[in-house]
Amino acid sequence: MALPTMPARSASNLTFLYALGYPIGALAVSAMSPMAVLVFRFGLAGAILSGWALLARVTWPTGRTLAHVLVSGLLTQALQFICLYLALLHGAPAVLGAVVISMNPVVTALLAATFLAEGLTWTRVGALVLGVVAVLAACAGRLFAIGGVDTVVLLLLAALASLAAGGVYQQRFCSGVDFRATAALQNAVALLPVAALALFMPFTVVDPWKAAGAVAAVVLLNATLCMTLYVRAINNYGAAAVAMLFAVIPAVAGLLSWLMLGQRPDIGIAVGLVVGAAACWLNSRSSRSPDRPHTQADPALTASG
């Protein structure tokens, strides 16, 4: 079943808000320990979104559907942001995180081929190869400096895998659930592992005012507004259509990180931006191929609406 094309205004709003999450996340973890930031993020956003869902009198999922929503939350929210914020804490530039995670559409295509029996065309294989090149180029400076793959790179790759898996899982099992209920439940379930980790990790606040401002921005702009739009977009337009926004999110994140944090991207990250955008574009051409089999469970089927 084909889904409608994502409108330009919706795509632009989601792109900007998602890109903004990288520099404000970096600001937050520079002022407060990452698990503390995430406790506030998921706890406050979950309360806000739950209140919205209750006022709107949405139908809450039950039984197996509820379990699927909770699993999608653990992947899309908890695991992604735990790995991303720990990487930022260990010195990952915000734009590096954006470039690595921009491979979301390519990994989504690979997951669809593996778990949903979707065939890989030569065009899509080319996109996968370009995606690997883009990640290696973006990480080249760190790989040479460290002398190999370090914890930061592994954390960013784990964040990428969890985001792609969560998007495919949500479209496959949760598309019929109201986006407000989905967003509220995802934040609520993500709070559990984050709170458990916070108990065993140091709680530090370096700059209280900076922490308060950054956490407020994370909660309101990224966790509440952005992730709600993200959930709704996957429900309405499909995981592949939303994933294609990651072709431009890193460039926007790089510009915002430069303006807000003074982090200028190095040549490797710049190359990664260009090659990554080419990989996403090539993947979108494969998704629009008219001879691909159409099944409702195919998350890449909706890239062209």
mmCIF file of C-alpha atoms in Angstrom:
data_model
loop_
_atom_site.group_PDB
_atom_site.id
_atom_site.type_symbol
_atom_site.label_atom_id
_atom_site.label_comp_id
_atom_site.label_asym_id
_atom_site.label_seq_id
_atom_site.Cartn_x
_atom_site.Cartn_y
_atom_site.Cartn_z
ATOM 1 C CA MET A 1 0.000 0.000 0.000
ATOM 2 C CA ALA A 2 1.625 3.255 -1.165
ATOM 3 C CA LEU A 3 1.730 6.157 1.269
ATOM 4 C CA PRO A 4 1.487 9.883 0.395
ATOM 5 C CA THR A 5 4.587 11.911 -0.465
ATOM 6 C CA MET A 6 6.044 13.864 2.437
ATOM 7 C CA PRO A 7 5.246 17.594 1.976
ATOM 8 C CA ALA A 8 8.203 19.982 1.646
ATOM 9 C CA ARG A 9 7.155 21.994 4.702
ATOM 10 C CA SER A 10 6.947 18.913 6.921
ATOM 11 C CA ALA A 11 10.291 17.684 5.603
ATOM 12 C CA SER A 12 11.951 21.078 6.201
ATOM 13 C CA ASN A 13 10.631 21.402 9.751
ATOM 14 C CA LEU A 14 11.692 17.876 10.702
ATOM 15 C CA THR A 15 15.108 18.312 9.076
ATOM 16 C CA PHE A 16 15.866 21.526 10.980
ATOM 17 C CA LEU A 17 14.651 20.242 14.351
ATOM 18 C CA TYR A 18 16.486 16.917 14.005
ATOM 19 C CA ALA A 19 19.703 18.688 12.994
ATOM 20 C CA LEU A 20 19.347 21.121 15.906
ATOM 21 C CA GLY A 21 19.315 18.168 18.295
ATOM 22 C CA TYR A 22 23.033 17.474 17.720
ATOM 23 C CA PRO A 23 24.490 20.830 18.874
ATOM 24 C CA ILE A 24 22.013 21.265 21.739
ATOM 25 C CA GLY A 25 22.722 17.689 22.829
ATOM 26 C CA ALA A 26 26.446 18.471 22.813
ATOM 27 C CA LEU A 27 25.781 21.614 24.872
ATOM 28 C CA ALA A 28 23.729 19.624 27.367
ATOM 29 C CA VAL A 29 26.315 16.877 27.969
ATOM 30 C CA SER A 30 29.074 19.486 28.299
ATOM 31 C CA ALA A 31 27.172 20.984 31.235
ATOM 32 C CA MET A 32 25.672 17.861 32.844
ATOM 33 C CA SER A 33 26.385 14.124 32.870
ATOM 34 C CA PRO A 34 24.722 12.412 29.896
ATOM 35 C CA MET A 35 22.484 9.991 31.798
ATOM 36 C CA ALA A 36 21.173 12.890 33.894
ATOM 37 C CA VAL A 37 20.360 14.789 30.699
ATOM 38 C CA LEU A 38 18.515 11.760 29.342
ATOM 39 C CA VAL A 39 16.558 11.258 32.577
ATOM 40 C CA PHE A 40 15.252 14.822 32.238
ATOM 41 C CA ARG A 41 14.785 14.380 28.480
ATOM 42 C CA PHE A 42 12.680 11.230 28.606
ATOM 43 C CA GLY A 43 10.950 11.980 31.912
ATOM 44 C CA LEU A 44 9.763 15.500 31.062
ATOM 45 C CA ALA A 45 9.003 14.747 27.419
ATOM 46 C CA GLY A 46 7.072 11.633 28.434
ATOM 47 C CA ALA A 47 4.976 13.661 30.880
ATOM 48 C CA ILE A 48 4.263 16.404 28.328
ATOM 49 C CA LEU A 49 3.344 13.974 25.569
ATOM 50 C CA SER A 50 1.226 11.816 27.891
ATOM 51 C CA GLY A 51 -0.730 14.911 28.934
ATOM 52 C CA TRP A 52 -1.257 15.834 25.291
ATOM 53 C CA ALA A 53 -2.443 12.322 24.439
ATOM 54 C CA LEU A 54 -4.844 12.269 27.402
ATOM 55 C CA LEU A 55 -6.304 15.674 26.507
ATOM 56 C CA ALA A 56 -6.743 14.517 22.909
ATOM 57 C CA ARG A 57 -8.393 11.309 24.182
ATOM 58 C CA VAL A 58 -6.394 9.129 21.842
ATOM 59 C CA THR A 59 -6.774 5.360 21.841
ATOM 60 C CA TRP A 60 -3.858 3.755 23.680
ATOM 61 C CA PRO A 61 -2.412 0.487 22.336
ATOM 62 C CA THR A 62 -2.861 -2.714 24.313
ATOM 63 C CA GLY A 63 -1.569 -6.264 24.268
ATOM 64 C CA ARG A 64 0.863 -7.203 21.517
ATOM 65 C CA THR A 65 0.637 -3.773 19.860
ATOM 66 C CA LEU A 66 1.662 -2.118 23.132
ATOM 67 C CA ALA A 67 4.659 -4.457 23.366
ATOM 68 C CA HIS A 68 5.691 -3.508 19.812
ATOM 69 C CA VAL A 69 5.483 0.217 20.622
ATOM 70 C CA LEU A 70 7.669 -0.295 23.704
ATOM 71 C CA VAL A 71 10.274 -2.229 21.706
ATOM 72 C CA SER A 72 10.348 0.540 19.080
ATOM 73 C CA GLY A 73 10.911 3.055 21.890
ATOM 74 C CA LEU A 74 13.833 1.111 23.324
ATOM 75 C CA LEU A 75 15.461 1.085 19.881
ATOM 76 C CA THR A 76 14.594 4.510 18.491
ATOM 77 C CA GLN A 77 14.838 6.463 21.736
ATOM 78 C CA ALA A 78 16.727 4.709 24.526
ATOM 79 C CA LEU A 79 19.541 2.884 22.728
ATOM 80 C CA GLN A 80 20.091 5.562 20.092
ATOM 81 C CA PHE A 81 20.408 8.466 22.518
ATOM 82 C CA ILE A 82 22.344 6.575 25.190
ATOM 83 C CA CYS A 83 25.000 5.739 22.589
ATOM 84 C CA LEU A 84 24.908 9.185 20.963
ATOM 85 C CA TYR A 85 25.191 11.157 24.219
ATOM 86 C CA LEU A 86 27.995 8.950 25.529
ATOM 87 C CA ALA A 87 29.838 9.547 22.245
ATOM 88 C CA LEU A 88 29.355 13.316 22.609
ATOM 89 C CA LEU A 89 30.636 13.099 26.190
ATOM 90 C CA HIS A 90 33.790 11.348 24.953
ATOM 91 C CA GLY A 91 34.569 14.137 22.519
ATOM 92 C CA ALA A 92 32.685 13.299 19.323
ATOM 93 C CA PRO A 93 31.976 16.516 17.365
ATOM 94 C CA ALA A 94 28.254 17.028 16.921
ATOM 95 C CA VAL A 95 28.593 17.006 13.128
ATOM 96 C CA LEU A 96 30.478 13.670 13.224
ATOM 97 C CA GLY A 97 27.510 12.121 15.000
ATOM 98 C CA ALA A 98 25.190 13.636 12.397
ATOM 99 C CA VAL A 99 27.259 12.282 9.477
ATOM 100 C CA VAL A 100 27.461 8.732 10.860
ATOM 101 C CA ILE A 101 23.752 8.634 11.699
ATOM 102 C CA SER A 102 22.970 10.109 8.257
ATOM 103 C CA MET A 103 23.576 6.604 6.918
ATOM 104 C CA ASN A 104 20.143 5.740 8.335
ATOM 105 C CA PRO A 105 18.486 5.273 4.894
ATOM 106 C CA VAL A 106 21.273 2.999 3.703
ATOM 107 C CA VAL A 107 21.171 0.834 6.834
ATOM 108 C CA THR A 108 17.364 0.852 6.651
ATOM 109 C CA ALA A 109 17.613 -0.603 3.141
ATOM 110 C CA LEU A 110 20.013 -3.300 4.352
ATOM 111 C CA LEU A 111 17.739 -4.212 7.265
ATOM 112 C CA ALA A 112 14.733 -4.363 4.935
ATOM 113 C CA ALA A 113 16.619 -6.756 2.656
ATOM 114 C CA THR A 114 17.697 -8.917 5.593
ATOM 115 C CA PHE A 115 14.505 -9.108 7.623
ATOM 116 C CA LEU A 116 11.736 -8.273 5.145
ATOM 117 C CA ALA A 117 13.059 -10.261 2.163
ATOM 118 C CA GLU A 118 13.401 -7.136 0.020
ATOM 119 C CA GLY A 119 15.786 -7.665 -2.885
ATOM 120 C CA LEU A 120 18.938 -5.567 -3.193
ATOM 121 C CA THR A 121 19.286 -3.941 -6.635
ATOM 122 C CA TRP A 122 22.675 -2.932 -8.001
ATOM 123 C CA THR A 123 21.707 0.692 -7.410
ATOM 124 C CA ARG A 124 21.040 -0.011 -3.759
ATOM 125 C CA VAL A 125 24.285 -1.989 -3.423
ATOM 126 C CA GLY A 126 26.074 1.073 -4.813
ATOM 127 C CA ALA A 127 24.358 3.210 -2.185
ATOM 128 C CA LEU A 128 25.510 0.828 0.551
ATOM 129 C CA VAL A 129 29.110 1.028 -0.690
ATOM 130 C CA LEU A 130 28.984 4.828 -0.822
ATOM 131 C CA GLY A 131 27.498 4.827 2.672
ATOM 132 C CA VAL A 132 30.442 2.851 4.041
ATOM 133 C CA VAL A 133 32.858 5.218 2.266
ATOM 134 C CA ALA A 134 31.050 8.236 3.731
ATOM 135 C CA VAL A 135 31.288 6.896 7.294
ATOM 136 C CA LEU A 136 34.970 5.982 6.861
ATOM 137 C CA ALA A 137 35.734 9.441 5.433
ATOM 138 C CA ALA A 138 33.889 11.198 8.253
ATOM 139 C CA CYS A 139 35.681 9.124 10.881
ATOM 140 C CA ALA A 140 39.085 9.217 9.132
ATOM 141 C CA GLY A 141 40.497 12.023 11.264
ATOM 142 C CA ARG A 142 39.600 10.261 14.487
ATOM 143 C CA LEU A 143 40.699 6.849 13.200
ATOM 144 C CA PHE A 144 44.155 8.202 12.315
ATOM 145 C CA ALA A 145 44.453 10.166 15.558
ATOM 146 C CA ILE A 146 43.480 7.211 17.746
ATOM 147 C CA GLY A 147 45.133 4.569 15.583
ATOM 148 C CA GLY A 148 41.980 2.523 15.010
ATOM 149 C CA VAL A 149 38.315 2.223 15.891
ATOM 150 C CA ASP A 150 37.695 3.658 19.348
ATOM 151 C CA THR A 151 34.737 3.745 21.710
ATOM 152 C CA VAL A 152 33.314 6.912 20.139
ATOM 153 C CA VAL A 153 33.080 5.383 16.668
ATOM 154 C CA LEU A 154 31.520 2.183 18.035
ATOM 155 C CA LEU A 155 28.949 4.186 20.013
ATOM 156 C CA LEU A 156 27.967 6.205 16.948
ATOM 157 C CA LEU A 157 27.615 3.056 14.841
ATOM 158 C CA ALA A 158 25.429 1.515 17.560
ATOM 159 C CA ALA A 159 23.272 4.658 17.587
ATOM 160 C CA LEU A 160 22.925 4.421 13.805
ATOM 161 C CA ALA A 161 21.925 0.750 13.907
ATOM 162 C CA SER A 162 19.344 1.297 16.644
ATOM 163 C CA LEU A 163 17.749 4.261 14.825
ATOM 164 C CA ALA A 164 17.430 2.343 11.549
ATOM 165 C CA ALA A 165 16.127 -0.788 13.270
ATOM 166 C CA GLY A 166 13.639 1.235 15.302
ATOM 167 C CA GLY A 167 12.266 2.998 12.229
ATOM 168 C CA VAL A 168 11.750 -0.267 10.327
ATOM 169 C CA TYR A 169 10.228 -1.932 13.401
ATOM 170 C CA GLN A 170 7.861 0.972 14.065
ATOM 171 C CA GLN A 171 6.536 1.061 10.509
ATOM 172 C CA ARG A 172 6.147 -2.727 10.435
ATOM 173 C CA PHE A 173 4.312 -3.125 13.736
ATOM 174 C CA CYS A 174 3.133 0.271 15.046
ATOM 175 C CA SER A 175 1.858 2.295 12.075
ATOM 176 C CA GLY A 176 -1.763 2.030 13.225
ATOM 177 C CA VAL A 177 -1.102 3.616 16.641
ATOM 178 C CA ASP A 178 -1.785 7.330 17.188
ATOM 179 C CA PHE A 179 1.524 9.218 16.963
ATOM 180 C CA ARG A 180 0.938 10.980 20.308
ATOM 181 C CA ALA A 181 0.445 7.711 22.132
ATOM 182 C CA THR A 182 3.480 6.213 20.393
ATOM 183 C CA ALA A 183 5.715 9.176 21.276
ATOM 184 C CA ALA A 184 4.530 9.239 24.908
ATOM 185 C CA LEU A 185 5.064 5.502 25.391
ATOM 186 C CA GLN A 186 8.440 5.538 23.664
ATOM 187 C CA ASN A 187 9.728 8.249 25.999
ATOM 188 C CA ALA A 188 8.274 6.498 29.023
ATOM 189 C CA VAL A 189 9.908 3.149 28.278
ATOM 190 C CA ALA A 190 13.215 4.832 27.368
ATOM 191 C CA LEU A 191 13.298 6.383 30.837
ATOM 192 C CA LEU A 192 13.676 2.956 32.482
ATOM 193 C CA PRO A 193 17.145 1.917 31.174
ATOM 194 C CA VAL A 194 18.393 5.506 31.393
ATOM 195 C CA ALA A 195 17.341 5.806 35.056
ATOM 196 C CA ALA A 196 18.983 2.449 35.812
ATOM 197 C CA LEU A 197 22.255 3.603 34.225
ATOM 198 C CA ALA A 198 22.066 6.951 36.048
ATOM 199 C CA LEU A 199 22.096 5.101 39.385
ATOM 200 C CA PHE A 200 25.512 3.632 38.606
ATOM 201 C CA MET A 201 27.098 6.623 36.863
ATOM 202 C CA PRO A 202 28.333 9.891 38.401
ATOM 203 C CA PHE A 203 25.840 12.751 38.495
ATOM 204 C CA THR A 204 27.678 15.971 37.672
ATOM 205 C CA VAL A 205 26.571 19.500 36.835
ATOM 206 C CA VAL A 206 29.398 21.662 35.521
ATOM 207 C CA ASP A 207 27.368 24.780 34.716
ATOM 208 C CA PRO A 208 23.841 24.894 36.266
ATOM 209 C CA TRP A 209 22.486 27.733 34.073
ATOM 210 C CA LYS A 210 23.910 26.304 30.877
ATOM 211 C CA ALA A 211 22.616 22.860 31.847
ATOM 212 C CA ALA A 212 19.122 24.208 32.546
ATOM 213 C CA GLY A 213 18.926 26.044 29.227
ATOM 214 C CA ALA A 214 20.341 23.154 27.191
ATOM 215 C CA VAL A 215 18.144 20.545 28.881
ATOM 216 C CA ALA A 216 15.053 22.717 28.350
ATOM 217 C CA ALA A 217 15.930 22.991 24.640
ATOM 218 C CA VAL A 218 16.543 19.230 24.411
ATOM 219 C CA VAL A 219 13.220 18.432 26.076
ATOM 220 C CA LEU A 220 11.014 20.932 24.256
ATOM 221 C CA LEU A 221 12.593 21.141 20.804
ATOM 222 C CA ASN A 222 14.173 17.727 20.311
ATOM 223 C CA ALA A 223 12.485 15.176 22.579
ATOM 224 C CA THR A 224 8.949 16.580 22.443
ATOM 225 C CA LEU A 225 8.492 18.474 19.173
ATOM 226 C CA CYS A 226 11.062 16.830 16.889
ATOM 227 C CA MET A 227 10.569 13.221 17.938
ATOM 228 C CA THR A 228 6.785 13.604 17.806
ATOM 229 C CA LEU A 229 7.081 14.859 14.231
ATOM 230 C CA TYR A 230 9.473 11.972 13.518
ATOM 231 C CA VAL A 231 7.030 9.362 14.834
ATOM 232 C CA ARG A 232 4.121 10.942 12.970
ATOM 233 C CA ALA A 233 6.118 11.156 9.735
ATOM 234 C CA ILE A 234 7.016 7.448 9.855
ATOM 235 C CA ASN A 235 3.355 6.564 10.438
ATOM 236 C CA ASN A 236 2.179 8.809 7.580
ATOM 237 C CA TYR A 237 4.969 8.556 4.995
ATOM 238 C CA GLY A 238 7.004 5.468 5.895
ATOM 239 C CA ALA A 239 10.442 4.856 7.374
ATOM 240 C CA ALA A 240 12.286 5.121 4.054
ATOM 241 C CA ALA A 241 10.774 8.503 3.156
ATOM 242 C CA VAL A 242 11.730 9.909 6.557
ATOM 243 C CA ALA A 243 15.170 8.325 6.420
ATOM 244 C CA MET A 244 15.912 10.191 3.191
ATOM 245 C CA LEU A 245 15.967 13.447 5.179
ATOM 246 C CA PHE A 246 19.311 12.292 6.577
ATOM 247 C CA ALA A 247 20.834 13.214 3.220
ATOM 248 C CA VAL A 248 20.625 16.881 4.281
ATOM 249 C CA ILE A 249 20.411 16.696 8.097
ATOM 250 C CA PRO A 250 24.223 16.423 8.555
ATOM 251 C CA ALA A 251 24.869 19.562 6.486
ATOM 252 C CA VAL A 252 22.328 21.511 8.534
ATOM 253 C CA ALA A 253 23.753 20.057 11.756
ATOM 254 C CA GLY A 254 27.258 21.016 10.633
ATOM 255 C CA LEU A 255 26.215 24.608 9.994
ATOM 256 C CA LEU A 256 24.371 24.848 13.326
ATOM 257 C CA SER A 257 27.322 23.279 15.186
ATOM 258 C CA TRP A 258 29.672 25.801 13.592
ATOM 259 C CA LEU A 259 27.407 28.706 14.575
ATOM 260 C CA MET A 260 26.533 27.464 18.077
ATOM 261 C CA LEU A 261 29.651 25.556 19.147
ATOM 262 C CA GLY A 262 32.413 26.833 16.872
ATOM 263 C CA GLN A 263 33.021 23.263 15.621
ATOM 264 C CA ARG A 264 34.291 23.561 12.054
ATOM 265 C CA PRO A 265 34.060 20.267 10.129
ATOM 266 C CA ASP A 266 37.401 18.852 8.964
ATOM 267 C CA ILE A 267 38.044 17.683 5.404
ATOM 268 C CA GLY A 268 37.072 14.088 6.194
ATOM 269 C CA ILE A 269 33.702 15.137 7.583
ATOM 270 C CA ALA A 270 33.157 17.416 4.577
ATOM 271 C CA VAL A 271 33.859 14.511 2.222
ATOM 272 C CA GLY A 272 31.544 12.342 4.309
ATOM 273 C CA LEU A 273 28.774 14.904 3.928
ATOM 274 C CA VAL A 274 29.053 14.889 0.129
ATOM 275 C CA VAL A 275 29.452 11.121 -0.286
ATOM 276 C CA GLY A 276 26.728 10.449 2.282
ATOM 277 C CA ALA A 277 24.301 12.697 0.421
ATOM 278 C CA ALA A 278 25.178 10.836 -2.813
ATOM 279 C CA ALA A 279 24.520 7.494 -1.090
ATOM 280 C CA CYS A 280 21.117 8.652 0.140
ATOM 281 C CA TRP A 281 20.228 10.030 -3.303
ATOM 282 C CA LEU A 282 21.238 6.766 -4.971
ATOM 283 C CA ASN A 283 19.219 4.827 -2.409
ATOM 284 C CA SER A 284 16.175 6.988 -3.142
ATOM 285 C CA ARG A 285 16.477 6.214 -6.871
ATOM 286 C CA SER A 286 16.445 2.516 -6.042
ATOM 287 C CA SER A 287 13.406 2.998 -3.793
ATOM 288 C CA ARG A 288 11.530 4.670 -6.667
ATOM 289 C CA SER A 289 12.271 1.861 -9.121
ATOM 290 C CA PRO A 290 8.957 0.840 -10.747
ATOM 291 C CA ASP A 291 9.813 -2.833 -10.983
ATOM 292 C CA ARG A 292 10.339 -3.402 -7.267
ATOM 293 C CA PRO A 293 7.789 -5.692 -5.580
ATOM 294 C CA HIS A 294 5.233 -3.799 -3.475
ATOM 295 C CA THR A 295 4.332 -5.261 -0.101
ATOM 296 C CA GLN A 296 2.790 -3.555 2.873
ATOM 297 C CA ALA A 297 5.637 -4.670 5.126
ATOM 298 C CA ASP A 298 8.270 -3.020 2.930
ATOM 299 C CA PRO A 299 9.581 0.119 4.644
ATOM 300 C CA ALA A 300 11.436 1.303 1.552
ATOM 301 C CA LEU A 301 8.352 1.136 -0.653
ATOM 302 C CA THR A 302 7.157 4.556 0.483
ATOM 303 C CA ALA A 303 10.231 6.606 -0.387
ATOM 304 C CA SER A 304 8.493 8.059 -3.403
ATOM 305 C CA GLY A 305 5.087 8.239 -1.698
#
